Every structure is written in structure tokens, then in C-alpha cells.
PDB file of C-alpha atoms in Angstrom:
ATOM      1  CA  UNK A 230       0.000   0.000   0.000  1.00  0.00           C
ATOM      2  CA  UNK A 231       2.869   2.362   0.804  1.00  0.00           C
ATOM      3  CA  UNK A 232       4.506   1.594  -2.558  1.00  0.00           C
ATOM      4  CA  UNK A 233       1.209   2.263  -4.319  1.00  0.00           C
ATOM      5  CA  UNK A 234       0.785   5.555  -2.455  1.00  0.00           C
ATOM      6  CA  UNK A 235       4.214   6.931  -3.376  1.00  0.00           C
ATOM      7  CA  UNK A 236       3.996   5.982  -7.053  1.00  0.00           C
ATOM      8  CA  UNK A 237       0.541   7.568  -7.408  1.00  0.00           C
ATOM      9  CA  UNK A 238       1.711  10.657  -5.533  1.00  0.00           C
ATOM     10  CA  UNK A 239       4.744  11.081  -7.812  1.00  0.00           C
ATOM     11  CA  UNK A 240       2.602  10.510 -10.903  1.00  0.00           C
ATOM     12  CA  UNK A 241       0.100  13.131  -9.756  1.00  0.00           C
ATOM     13  CA  UNK A 242       2.935  15.580  -8.991  1.00  0.00           C
ATOM     14  CA  UNK A 243       4.422  15.139 -12.473  1.00  0.00           C
ATOM     15  CA  UNK A 244       1.065  15.789 -14.145  1.00  0.00           C
ATOM     16  CA  UNK A 245       0.479  18.842 -11.938  1.00  0.00           C
ATOM     17  CA  UNK A 246       3.900  20.322 -12.751  1.00  0.00           C
ATOM     18  CA  UNK A 247       3.423  19.830 -16.481  1.00  0.00           C
ATOM     19  CA  UNK A 248      -0.067  21.368 -16.474  1.00  0.00           C
ATOM     20  CA  UNK A 249       1.073  24.387 -14.425  1.00  0.00           C
ATOM     21  CA  UNK A 250       4.195  24.734 -16.555  1.00  0.00           C
ATOM     22  CA  UNK A 251       2.112  24.609 -19.717  1.00  0.00           C
ATOM     23  CA  UNK A 252      -0.208  27.295 -18.353  1.00  0.00           C
ATOM     24  CA  UNK A 253       2.717  29.578 -17.492  1.00  0.00           C
ATOM     25  CA  UNK A 254       4.360  29.011 -20.868  1.00  0.00           C
ATOM     26  CA  UNK A 255       1.110  29.677 -22.754  1.00  0.00           C
ATOM     27  CA  UNK A 256       0.634  32.888 -20.805  1.00  0.00           C
ATOM     28  CA  UNK A 257       4.073  34.128 -21.828  1.00  0.00           C
ATOM     29  CA  UNK A 258       4.071  32.941 -25.448  1.00  0.00           C
ATOM     30  CA  UNK A 259       4.221  35.599 -28.169  1.00  0.00           C
ATOM     31  CA  UNK A 260       0.886  36.785 -29.546  1.00  0.00           C
ATOM     32  CA  UNK A 261       1.261  35.352 -33.105  1.00  0.00           C
ATOM     33  CA  UNK A 262       2.081  31.892 -31.757  1.00  0.00           C
ATOM     34  CA  UNK A 263      -0.326  31.845 -28.828  1.00  0.00           C
ATOM     35  CA  UNK A 264      -3.325  30.277 -30.585  1.00  0.00           C
ATOM     36  CA  UNK A 265      -1.297  27.479 -32.170  1.00  0.00           C
ATOM     37  CA  UNK A 266       0.687  26.871 -28.985  1.00  0.00           C
ATOM     38  CA  UNK A 267      -2.511  26.743 -26.936  1.00  0.00           C
ATOM     39  CA  UNK A 268      -4.014  24.176 -29.295  1.00  0.00           C
ATOM     40  CA  UNK A 269      -0.944  21.965 -29.004  1.00  0.00           C
ATOM     41  CA  UNK A 270      -0.910  22.208 -25.211  1.00  0.00           C
ATOM     42  CA  UNK A 271      -4.603  21.377 -24.959  1.00  0.00           C
ATOM     43  CA  UNK A 272      -4.288  18.313 -27.185  1.00  0.00           C
ATOM     44  CA  UNK A 273      -0.966  16.923 -25.945  1.00  0.00           C
ATOM     45  CA  UNK A 274      -0.676  18.318 -22.455  1.00  0.00           C
ATOM     46  CA  UNK A 275      -4.355  18.402 -21.502  1.00  0.00           C
ATOM     47  CA  UNK A 276      -5.632  15.232 -23.175  1.00  0.00           C
ATOM     48  CA  UNK A 277      -3.007  12.801 -24.489  1.00  0.00           C
ATOM     49  CA  UNK A 278      -0.396  12.973 -21.724  1.00  0.00           C
ATOM     50  CA  UNK A 279      -2.788  12.806 -18.724  1.00  0.00           C
ATOM     51  CA  UNK A 280      -4.767  10.014 -20.364  1.00  0.00           C
ATOM     52  CA  UNK A 281      -1.648   7.913 -20.925  1.00  0.00           C
ATOM     53  CA  UNK A 282      -0.150   8.568 -17.477  1.00  0.00           C
ATOM     54  CA  UNK A 283      -3.375   8.254 -15.484  1.00  0.00           C
ATOM     55  CA  UNK A 284      -4.361   5.154 -17.474  1.00  0.00           C
ATOM     56  CA  UNK A 285      -0.988   3.532 -16.780  1.00  0.00           C
ATOM     57  CA  UNK A 286      -1.211   4.383 -13.077  1.00  0.00           C
ATOM     58  CA  UNK A 287      -4.759   3.003 -12.933  1.00  0.00           C
ATOM     59  CA  UNK A 288      -3.798  -0.319 -14.523  1.00  0.00           C
ATOM     60  CA  UNK A 289      -0.735  -0.644 -12.298  1.00  0.00           C
ATOM     61  CA  UNK A 290      -2.750   0.267  -9.194  1.00  0.00           C
ATOM     62  CA  UNK A 291      -5.406  -2.346  -9.970  1.00  0.00           C
ATOM     63  CA  UNK A 292      -2.686  -4.994 -10.292  1.00  0.00           C
ATOM     64  CA  UNK A 293      -1.300  -4.000  -6.877  1.00  0.00           C
ATOM     65  CA  UNK A 294      -4.765  -4.068  -5.308  1.00  0.00           C
ATOM     66  CA  UNK A 295      -5.362  -7.511  -6.754  1.00  0.00           C
ATOM     67  CA  UNK A 296      -2.246  -8.714  -4.945  1.00  0.00           C
ATOM     68  CA  UNK A 297      -3.716  -7.773  -1.536  1.00  0.00           C
ATOM     69  CA  UNK A 298      -7.069  -9.489  -2.198  1.00  0.00           C
ATOM     70  CA  UNK A 299      -6.041 -13.062  -3.088  1.00  0.00           C
ATOM     71  CA  UNK A 300      -8.278 -16.098  -2.780  1.00  0.00           C
ATOM     72  CA  UNK A 301      -6.000 -18.014  -0.419  1.00  0.00           C
ATOM     73  CA  UNK A 302      -3.580 -17.530   2.439  1.00  0.00           C
ATOM     74  CA  UNK A 303      -1.593 -19.475   5.008  1.00  0.00           C
ATOM     75  CA  UNK A 304      -4.470 -18.966   7.474  1.00  0.00           C
ATOM     76  CA  UNK A 305      -8.141 -18.225   6.891  1.00  0.00           C
ATOM     77  CA  UNK A 306      -9.942 -16.123   9.470  1.00  0.00           C
ATOM     78  CA  UNK A 307     -13.627 -15.242   9.293  1.00  0.00           C
ATOM     79  CA  UNK A 308     -14.589 -11.925  10.869  1.00  0.00           C
ATOM     80  CA  UNK A 309     -18.200 -10.814  11.186  1.00  0.00           C
ATOM     81  CA  UNK A 310     -18.827  -7.198  12.167  1.00  0.00           C
ATOM     82  CA  UNK A 311     -21.744  -6.710  14.547  1.00  0.00           C
ATOM     83  CA  UNK A 312     -22.998  -3.696  16.483  1.00  0.00           C
ATOM     84  CA  UNK A 313     -20.548  -3.111  18.104  1.00  0.00           C
ATOM     85  CA  UNK A 314     -18.147  -6.018  18.366  1.00  0.00           C
ATOM     86  CA  UNK A 315     -16.322  -8.605  16.232  1.00  0.00           C
ATOM     87  CA  UNK A 316     -17.149 -12.292  15.858  1.00  0.00           C
ATOM     88  CA  UNK A 317     -13.921 -14.102  14.897  1.00  0.00           C
ATOM     89  CA  UNK A 318     -13.618 -17.716  13.672  1.00  0.00           C
ATOM     90  CA  UNK A 319     -10.357 -19.454  12.678  1.00  0.00           C
ATOM     91  CA  UNK A 320     -10.450 -22.240  10.095  1.00  0.00           C
ATOM     92  CA  UNK A 321      -8.371 -25.248  11.190  1.00  0.00           C
ATOM     93  CA  UNK A 322      -7.993 -28.839  10.033  1.00  0.00           C
ATOM     94  CA  UNK A 323      -9.973 -29.942  13.083  1.00  0.00           C
ATOM     95  CA  UNK A 324     -12.808 -27.505  12.501  1.00  0.00           C
ATOM     96  CA  UNK A 325     -13.649 -23.876  13.260  1.00  0.00           C
ATOM     97  CA  UNK A 326     -12.298 -22.183  16.386  1.00  0.00           C
ATOM     98  CA  UNK A 327     -14.488 -19.265  17.528  1.00  0.00           C
ATOM     99  CA  UNK A 328     -13.396 -16.278  19.578  1.00  0.00           C
ATOM    100  CA  UNK A 329     -14.282 -12.581  19.665  1.00  0.00           C
ATOM    101  CA  UNK A 330     -12.940  -9.027  19.685  1.00  0.00           C
ATOM    102  CA  UNK A 331      -9.302 -10.052  19.329  1.00  0.00           C
ATOM    103  CA  UNK A 332      -7.278 -11.257  16.354  1.00  0.00           C
ATOM    104  CA  UNK A 333      -3.977 -13.074  16.596  1.00  0.00           C
ATOM    105  CA  UNK A 334      -1.896 -13.892  13.538  1.00  0.00           C
ATOM    106  CA  UNK A 335       1.534 -15.473  13.028  1.00  0.00           C
ATOM    107  CA  UNK A 336       4.551 -13.432  11.961  1.00  0.00           C
ATOM    108  CA  UNK A 337       5.470 -13.657   8.270  1.00  0.00           C
ATOM    109  CA  UNK A 338       2.396 -15.678   7.236  1.00  0.00           C
ATOM    110  CA  UNK A 339      -0.422 -14.386   5.055  1.00  0.00           C
ATOM    111  CA  UNK A 340      -3.725 -14.249   6.899  1.00  0.00           C
ATOM    112  CA  UNK A 341      -6.725 -14.257   4.566  1.00  0.00           C
ATOM    113  CA  UNK A 342      -9.642 -12.476   6.202  1.00  0.00           C
ATOM    114  CA  UNK A 343     -13.121 -13.313   4.952  1.00  0.00           C
ATOM    115  CA  UNK A 344     -15.288 -10.420   6.053  1.00  0.00           C
ATOM    116  CA  UNK A 345     -19.042 -10.202   6.543  1.00  0.00           C
ATOM    117  CA  UNK A 346     -21.439  -7.980   8.466  1.00  0.00           C
ATOM    118  CA  UNK A 347     -24.418  -8.998  10.542  1.00  0.00           C
ATOM    119  CA  UNK A 348     -26.452  -5.791  10.505  1.00  0.00           C
ATOM    120  CA  UNK A 349     -25.035  -2.642   8.886  1.00  0.00           C
ATOM    121  CA  UNK A 350     -21.920  -1.799   6.872  1.00  0.00           C
ATOM    122  CA  UNK A 351     -18.721  -1.922   8.914  1.00  0.00           C
ATOM    123  CA  UNK A 352     -15.121  -1.510   7.751  1.00  0.00           C
ATOM    124  CA  UNK A 353     -12.246  -3.718   8.913  1.00  0.00           C
ATOM    125  CA  UNK A 354      -8.978  -1.816   9.313  1.00  0.00           C
ATOM    126  CA  UNK A 355      -5.604  -2.544  10.896  1.00  0.00           C
ATOM    127  CA  UNK A 356      -3.791   0.690   9.930  1.00  0.00           C
ATOM    128  CA  UNK A 357      -0.275  -0.574  10.704  1.00  0.00           C
ATOM    129  CA  UNK A 358      -0.665  -3.720   8.589  1.00  0.00           C
ATOM    130  CA  UNK A 359      -2.605  -2.698   5.482  1.00  0.00           C
ATOM    131  CA  UNK A 360      -5.623  -1.110   3.887  1.00  0.00           C
ATOM    132  CA  UNK A 361      -9.221  -1.206   5.031  1.00  0.00           C
ATOM    133  CA  UNK A 362     -12.007  -3.354   3.607  1.00  0.00           C
ATOM    134  CA  UNK A 363     -15.768  -2.817   3.892  1.00  0.00           C
ATOM    135  CA  UNK A 364     -17.911  -5.477   5.540  1.00  0.00           C
ATOM    136  CA  UNK A 365     -21.294  -5.564   3.821  1.00  0.00           C
ATOM    137  CA  UNK A 366     -24.426  -7.456   4.957  1.00  0.00           C
ATOM    138  CA  UNK A 367     -25.230 -10.294   2.587  1.00  0.00           C
ATOM    139  CA  UNK A 368     -21.824 -10.200   0.903  1.00  0.00           C
ATOM    140  CA  UNK A 369     -18.360 -11.585   1.677  1.00  0.00           C
ATOM    141  CA  UNK A 370     -15.289  -9.458   1.030  1.00  0.00           C
ATOM    142  CA  UNK A 371     -11.660 -10.515   1.436  1.00  0.00           C
ATOM    143  CA  UNK A 372      -8.454  -8.935   2.660  1.00  0.00           C
ATOM    144  CA  UNK A 373      -4.974 -10.434   3.017  1.00  0.00           C
ATOM    145  CA  UNK A 374      -2.463  -9.187   5.588  1.00  0.00           C
ATOM    146  CA  UNK A 375       1.125 -10.394   6.013  1.00  0.00           C
ATOM    147  CA  UNK A 376       2.626  -8.987   9.231  1.00  0.00           C
ATOM    148  CA  UNK A 377       6.360  -8.332   9.299  1.00  0.00           C
ATOM    149  CA  UNK A 378       6.813  -7.231  12.925  1.00  0.00           C
ATOM    150  CA  UNK A 379       5.774  -8.626  16.283  1.00  0.00           C
ATOM    151  CA  UNK A 380       3.481  -6.575  18.490  1.00  0.00           C
ATOM    152  CA  UNK A 381      -0.079  -5.502  19.143  1.00  0.00           C
ATOM    153  CA  UNK A 382      -1.050  -3.251  16.235  1.00  0.00           C
ATOM    154  CA  UNK A 383      -4.686  -2.638  17.093  1.00  0.00           C
ATOM    155  CA  UNK A 384      -7.592  -2.304  14.705  1.00  0.00           C
ATOM    156  CA  UNK A 385     -10.930  -0.550  14.388  1.00  0.00           C
ATOM    157  CA  UNK A 386     -14.122  -0.129  12.431  1.00  0.00           C
ATOM    158  CA  UNK A 387     -13.495   2.604   9.858  1.00  0.00           C
ATOM    159  CA  UNK A 388     -17.114   3.012   8.687  1.00  0.00           C
ATOM    160  CA  UNK A 389     -19.644   4.850  10.844  1.00  0.00           C
ATOM    161  CA  UNK A 390     -22.074   2.164  11.997  1.00  0.00           C
ATOM    162  CA  UNK A 391     -24.145   3.731  14.760  1.00  0.00           C
ATOM    163  CA  UNK A 392     -24.008   4.923  18.342  1.00  0.00           C
ATOM    164  CA  UNK A 393     -21.049   2.920  19.696  1.00  0.00           C
ATOM    165  CA  UNK A 394     -19.002   3.103  16.476  1.00  0.00           C
ATOM    166  CA  UNK A 395     -16.093   4.888  18.184  1.00  0.00           C
ATOM    167  CA  UNK A 396     -15.960   2.064  20.749  1.00  0.00           C
ATOM    168  CA  UNK A 397     -15.696  -0.729  18.172  1.00  0.00           C
ATOM    169  CA  UNK A 398     -12.040  -1.665  18.214  1.00  0.00           C
ATOM    170  CA  UNK A 399      -9.976  -4.838  18.478  1.00  0.00           C
ATOM    171  CA  UNK A 400      -6.460  -5.995  19.311  1.00  0.00           C
ATOM    172  CA  UNK A 401      -4.338  -7.370  16.479  1.00  0.00           C
ATOM    173  CA  UNK A 402      -1.549  -9.393  18.065  1.00  0.00           C
ATOM    174  CA  UNK A 403       1.283 -10.630  15.820  1.00  0.00           C
ATOM    175  CA  UNK A 404       2.990 -13.681  17.354  1.00  0.00           C
ATOM    176  CA  UNK A 405       5.805 -16.069  16.546  1.00  0.00           C
ATOM    177  CA  UNK A 406       4.357 -18.977  14.500  1.00  0.00           C
ATOM    178  CA  UNK A 407       5.044 -21.610  17.180  1.00  0.00           C
ATOM    179  CA  UNK A 408       3.530 -19.409  19.877  1.00  0.00           C
ATOM    180  CA  UNK A 409       0.514 -18.769  17.669  1.00  0.00           C
ATOM    181  CA  UNK A 410      -0.015 -22.493  17.049  1.00  0.00           C
ATOM    182  CA  UNK A 411       0.046 -23.153  20.802  1.00  0.00           C
ATOM    183  CA  UNK A 412      -2.422 -20.304  21.411  1.00  0.00           C
ATOM    184  CA  UNK A 413      -4.804 -21.528  18.703  1.00  0.00           C
ATOM    185  CA  UNK A 414      -4.672 -25.093  20.038  1.00  0.00           C
ATOM    186  CA  UNK A 415      -5.587 -23.776  23.486  1.00  0.00           C
ATOM    187  CA  UNK A 416      -8.454 -21.712  22.041  1.00  0.00           C
ATOM    188  CA  UNK A 417      -9.841 -24.830  20.369  1.00  0.00           C
ATOM    189  CA  UNK A 418     -10.265 -26.583  23.721  1.00  0.00           C
ATOM    190  CA  UNK A 419     -13.536 -26.337  25.672  1.00  0.00           C
ATOM    191  CA  UNK A 420     -13.587 -24.471  28.960  1.00  0.00           C
ATOM    192  CA  UNK A 421     -12.946 -26.306  32.213  1.00  0.00           C
ATOM    193  CA  UNK A 422     -15.974 -25.432  34.344  1.00  0.00           C
ATOM    194  CA  UNK A 423     -17.218 -26.909  37.585  1.00  0.00           C
ATOM    195  CA  UNK A 424     -21.054 -26.930  37.371  1.00  0.00           C
ATOM    196  CA  UNK A 425     -21.144 -26.344  41.134  1.00  0.00           C
ATOM    197  CA  UNK A 426     -19.013 -23.207  40.868  1.00  0.00           C
ATOM    198  CA  UNK A 427     -20.915 -20.366  42.517  1.00  0.00           C
ATOM    199  CA  UNK A 428     -19.971 -17.912  39.772  1.00  0.00           C
ATOM    200  CA  UNK A 429     -21.159 -20.270  37.046  1.00  0.00           C
ATOM    201  CA  UNK A 430     -24.441 -20.720  38.886  1.00  0.00           C
ATOM    202  CA  UNK A 431     -24.908 -16.931  38.917  1.00  0.00           C
ATOM    203  CA  UNK A 432     -24.075 -16.926  35.198  1.00  0.00           C
ATOM    204  CA  UNK A 433     -26.816 -19.473  34.440  1.00  0.00           C
ATOM    205  CA  UNK A 434     -29.364 -18.030  36.885  1.00  0.00           C
ATOM    206  CA  UNK A 435     -29.140 -14.606  35.243  1.00  0.00           C
ATOM    207  CA  UNK A 436     -29.682 -16.134  31.788  1.00  0.00           C
ATOM    208  CA  UNK A 437     -26.246 -15.194  30.428  1.00  0.00           C
ATOM    209  CA  UNK A 438     -26.025 -18.538  28.644  1.00  0.00           C
ATOM    210  CA  UNK A 439     -28.971 -17.627  26.409  1.00  0.00           C
ATOM    211  CA  UNK A 440     -26.764 -15.056  24.638  1.00  0.00           C
ATOM    212  CA  UNK A 441     -23.215 -16.290  25.261  1.00  0.00           C
ATOM    213  CA  UNK A 442     -21.496 -19.595  24.529  1.00  0.00           C
ATOM    214  CA  UNK A 443     -19.036 -21.291  26.855  1.00  0.00           C
ATOM    215  CA  UNK A 444     -17.943 -24.435  25.049  1.00  0.00           C
ATOM    216  CA  UNK A 445     -17.951 -27.443  27.326  1.00  0.00           C
ATOM    217  CA  UNK A 446     -21.052 -26.272  29.217  1.00  0.00           C
ATOM    218  CA  UNK A 447     -24.785 -26.007  28.603  1.00  0.00           C
ATOM    219  CA  UNK A 448     -24.365 -22.321  27.709  1.00  0.00           C
ATOM    220  CA  UNK A 449     -24.691 -22.179  23.932  1.00  0.00           C
ATOM    221  CA  UNK A 450     -26.170 -18.741  23.277  1.00  0.00           C
ATOM    222  CA  UNK A 451     -25.530 -17.583  19.691  1.00  0.00           C
ATOM    223  CA  UNK A 452     -26.160 -13.853  20.129  1.00  0.00           C
ATOM    224  CA  UNK A 453     -23.158 -12.390  21.935  1.00  0.00           C
ATOM    225  CA  UNK A 454     -19.398 -12.974  21.957  1.00  0.00           C
ATOM    226  CA  UNK A 455     -18.063 -16.461  22.694  1.00  0.00           C
ATOM    227  CA  UNK A 456     -16.789 -16.494  26.303  1.00  0.00           C
ATOM    228  CA  UNK A 457     -15.027 -19.883  26.328  1.00  0.00           C
ATOM    229  CA  UNK A 458     -11.593 -18.282  26.833  1.00  0.00           C
ATOM    230  CA  UNK A 459     -12.813 -14.835  27.772  1.00  0.00           C
ATOM    231  CA  UNK A 460     -10.027 -13.944  30.231  1.00  0.00           C
ATOM    232  CA  UNK A 461      -7.251 -14.856  27.782  1.00  0.00           C
ATOM    233  CA  UNK A 462      -8.033 -11.690  25.824  1.00  0.00           C
ATOM    234  CA  UNK A 463      -6.032  -8.569  26.536  1.00  0.00           C
ATOM    235  CA  UNK A 464      -9.025  -6.224  26.460  1.00  0.00           C
ATOM    236  CA  UNK A 465     -12.695  -6.028  27.301  1.00  0.00           C
ATOM    237  CA  UNK A 466     -15.572  -4.463  25.382  1.00  0.00           C
ATOM    238  CA  UNK A 467     -14.206  -4.854  21.831  1.00  0.00           C
ATOM    239  CA  UNK A 468     -10.739  -3.456  22.481  1.00  0.00           C
ATOM    240  CA  UNK A 469     -11.760  -0.603  24.805  1.00  0.00           C
ATOM    241  CA  UNK A 470     -10.890  -1.525  28.416  1.00  0.00           C
ATOM    242  CA  UNK A 471      -8.098  -3.559  29.996  1.00  0.00           C
ATOM    243  CA  UNK A 472      -9.134  -7.030  31.074  1.00  0.00           C
ATOM    244  CA  UNK A 473      -9.191  -6.557  34.843  1.00  0.00           C
ATOM    245  CA  UNK A 474     -11.613  -7.801  37.527  1.00  0.00           C
ATOM    246  CA  UNK A 475     -12.577  -4.202  38.284  1.00  0.00           C
ATOM    247  CA  UNK A 476     -13.516  -3.479  34.669  1.00  0.00           C
ATOM    248  CA  UNK A 477     -15.387  -6.768  34.333  1.00  0.00           C
ATOM    249  CA  UNK A 478     -17.363  -5.903  37.458  1.00  0.00           C
ATOM    250  CA  UNK A 479     -18.246  -2.460  36.074  1.00  0.00           C
ATOM    251  CA  UNK A 480     -19.114  -4.022  32.717  1.00  0.00           C
ATOM    252  CA  UNK A 481     -21.715  -6.230  34.393  1.00  0.00           C
ATOM    253  CA  UNK A 482     -23.287  -3.586  36.615  1.00  0.00           C
ATOM    254  CA  UNK A 483     -22.840  -0.305  34.717  1.00  0.00           C
ATOM    255  CA  UNK A 484     -22.639  -1.242  31.055  1.00  0.00           C
ATOM    256  CA  UNK A 485     -24.787   1.687  29.935  1.00  0.00           C
ATOM    257  CA  UNK A 486     -21.995   4.016  31.021  1.00  0.00           C
ATOM    258  CA  UNK A 487     -19.073   1.932  29.776  1.00  0.00           C
ATOM    259  CA  UNK A 488     -20.485   1.304  26.294  1.00  0.00           C
ATOM    260  CA  UNK A 489     -23.807   3.008  25.519  1.00  0.00           C
ATOM    261  CA  UNK A 490     -26.281   1.783  22.891  1.00  0.00           C
ATOM    262  CA  UNK A 491     -25.304  -1.904  22.849  1.00  0.00           C
ATOM    263  CA  UNK A 492     -27.944  -4.617  23.187  1.00  0.00           C
ATOM    264  CA  UNK A 493     -26.619  -6.228  26.377  1.00  0.00           C
ATOM    265  CA  UNK A 494     -28.355  -4.770  29.465  1.00  0.00           C
ATOM    266  CA  UNK A 495     -26.689  -3.764  32.716  1.00  0.00           C
ATOM    267  CA  UNK A 496     -27.217  -5.951  35.794  1.00  0.00           C
ATOM    268  CA  UNK A 497     -27.004  -3.486  38.715  1.00  0.00           C
ATOM    269  CA  UNK A 498     -28.891  -5.905  40.966  1.00  0.00           C
ATOM    270  CA  UNK A 499     -25.948  -8.309  40.921  1.00  0.00           C
ATOM    271  CA  UNK A 500     -23.796  -7.170  43.804  1.00  0.00           C
ATOM    272  CA  UNK A 501     -21.859  -8.292  46.844  1.00  0.00           C
ATOM    273  CA  UNK A 502     -20.778 -11.916  47.015  1.00  0.00           C
ATOM    274  CA  UNK A 503     -22.753 -12.888  43.902  1.00  0.00           C
ATOM    275  CA  UNK A 504     -20.957 -10.253  41.824  1.00  0.00           C
ATOM    276  CA  UNK A 505     -17.559 -11.279  43.183  1.00  0.00           C
ATOM    277  CA  UNK A 506     -18.293 -14.932  42.375  1.00  0.00           C
ATOM    278  CA  UNK A 507     -19.431 -14.114  38.837  1.00  0.00           C
ATOM    279  CA  UNK A 508     -16.376 -11.946  38.141  1.00  0.00           C
ATOM    280  CA  UNK A 509     -14.082 -14.612  39.579  1.00  0.00           C
ATOM    281  CA  UNK A 510     -15.684 -17.225  37.348  1.00  0.00           C
ATOM    282  CA  UNK A 511     -15.332 -15.101  34.201  1.00  0.00           C
ATOM    283  CA  UNK A 512     -11.701 -14.279  34.993  1.00  0.00           C
ATOM    284  CA  UNK A 513     -11.007 -18.024  35.306  1.00  0.00           C
ATOM    285  CA  UNK A 514     -12.013 -18.618  31.667  1.00  0.00           C
ATOM    286  CA  UNK A 515      -8.504 -18.610  30.220  1.00  0.00           C
TER     287      UNK A 515
END
């Protein structure tokens, strides 16, 4: 993308200089020659040259853009944009591995993102790794990213999508390939949950399992983010808050303040020992 930007910028600068130079020259040309000179500049400088240069840049740019939207990659990751969070599913030989609001990819490998939207148009963008791509309801778009440096590069929705648009972010963590493989294998495992755990009982009593899935339990809600390995994520609320017990507690009881307009309600009536048990249970889902 950077290469494309600089070439198009230089091409535009060359055309601009020639057009301005032609205008200055025509202004200073002698009166007898001005009409003929003007005709030549209009034809060659105003029509032929820009058409050739802009046409060449267009063709070259389309070839470059085709290179970043291939049909295959080393990894395939499905991302569905929803108001206002990200449903993420990794394709593996053993089947799909779901997670949410965080993307991890291996260093030096091409990750092919297959992008969809559940409700309105969103736009998937990791500024440090490549260009953005719209996510359109009823249509699948594709974007390939090949990270060259380790780190957490972040990402966001770049298309206004409603009230909590500015709070729709995600972590993009680039890992060593071996470390990534170990992480993905761990994500594929079901959660280890004791049905008698007090926090899990609060979770089921409050009906959280009707919206959220915790694989390995009876909670198989399809509406909200998958919580199987909830506490293994670096952030809470689609990349907004650090994953801490304090923030999780506030998320449960005062969600309207932390992230307005989302569908999940606040549960201010959960307090005291029941709240502590529920937070402890959620923080154990690593």
C-alpha cells in the first residue's frame, strides 16, 4: 500500500507540474504563436499525456490491489462485524475455532480475512498492517495481511455504523508462528468449568447462557461474543478496556456508562458476594 501511495503521488505531482508549466508558458508565449501553442498544449498536455499517465497508473494500481485481495492464504480467518463487536472464527484442520474481539496472527504468514457484516456496513482496518475493507451485509469481502513485525497493532471499524461506532475496536496481536499455534490449540479446547461453581451458577441463573457460549457447558447462546476463553483476551468491550476484575465488574453492573447503545443490558442488581463470584468465574475462563 505504501509503494502504491508513493507511485501515485509522484505521478500526480508530475502531471500537476506539467499542467502548471504549460499554463505559465502559454501565458508568456508571443501573440502570433499563442493560438497554435494553446491548441498543441490542450491536445498533448491536456488530453493525451494525462490520459496515458493516469491510465498507466490506474492499470498498475489495480494490479497491486489484486495482490492484496487473493483467494487463499496461510491462514483463513472469518470476521463478522456486529454492532458493536467482532465475531472471529479461525479455520483449522480440526474444525472452526471461535473467539471474539481479538485477532492473533503469526509473523510472516499471510492471513486471509473473509469479512461479513451482521447488521449494517462496517469496515475492517488494521492501519499498521494494510488497507481497510468494507464489511457488507449479505456479501463476503476478502483482505490479506502479512505482518512483518511482532506486536499488538490494534484495529478498528473505519465506517460509521451507529451509536457505539467509536468504541468498536480490536487488538491485532502478531505472534511467533510456534507461539501462535500453541495459542490456537488452546483456544480450540472447551472451557474447564465446575457446574457447582458459585460464579457459574450466577451466570446461568441470570440467563447469560442464552446469549453467550461457553464451550464445554450447557451455555450455547448464539447472540453475543463467545466467552469460552474470555479472560485470555487482553481487552474487554471490543478493544476498549483492559481485562481486569474491576472493569469486568463495572461491565456487568454499569454497562450503559461503559459502552452506551449496545444490546446487552446492565445488571445493577448483581452485587456483593454474587458479583464477586461471577467476576471470579469469568476471569477463570482462560
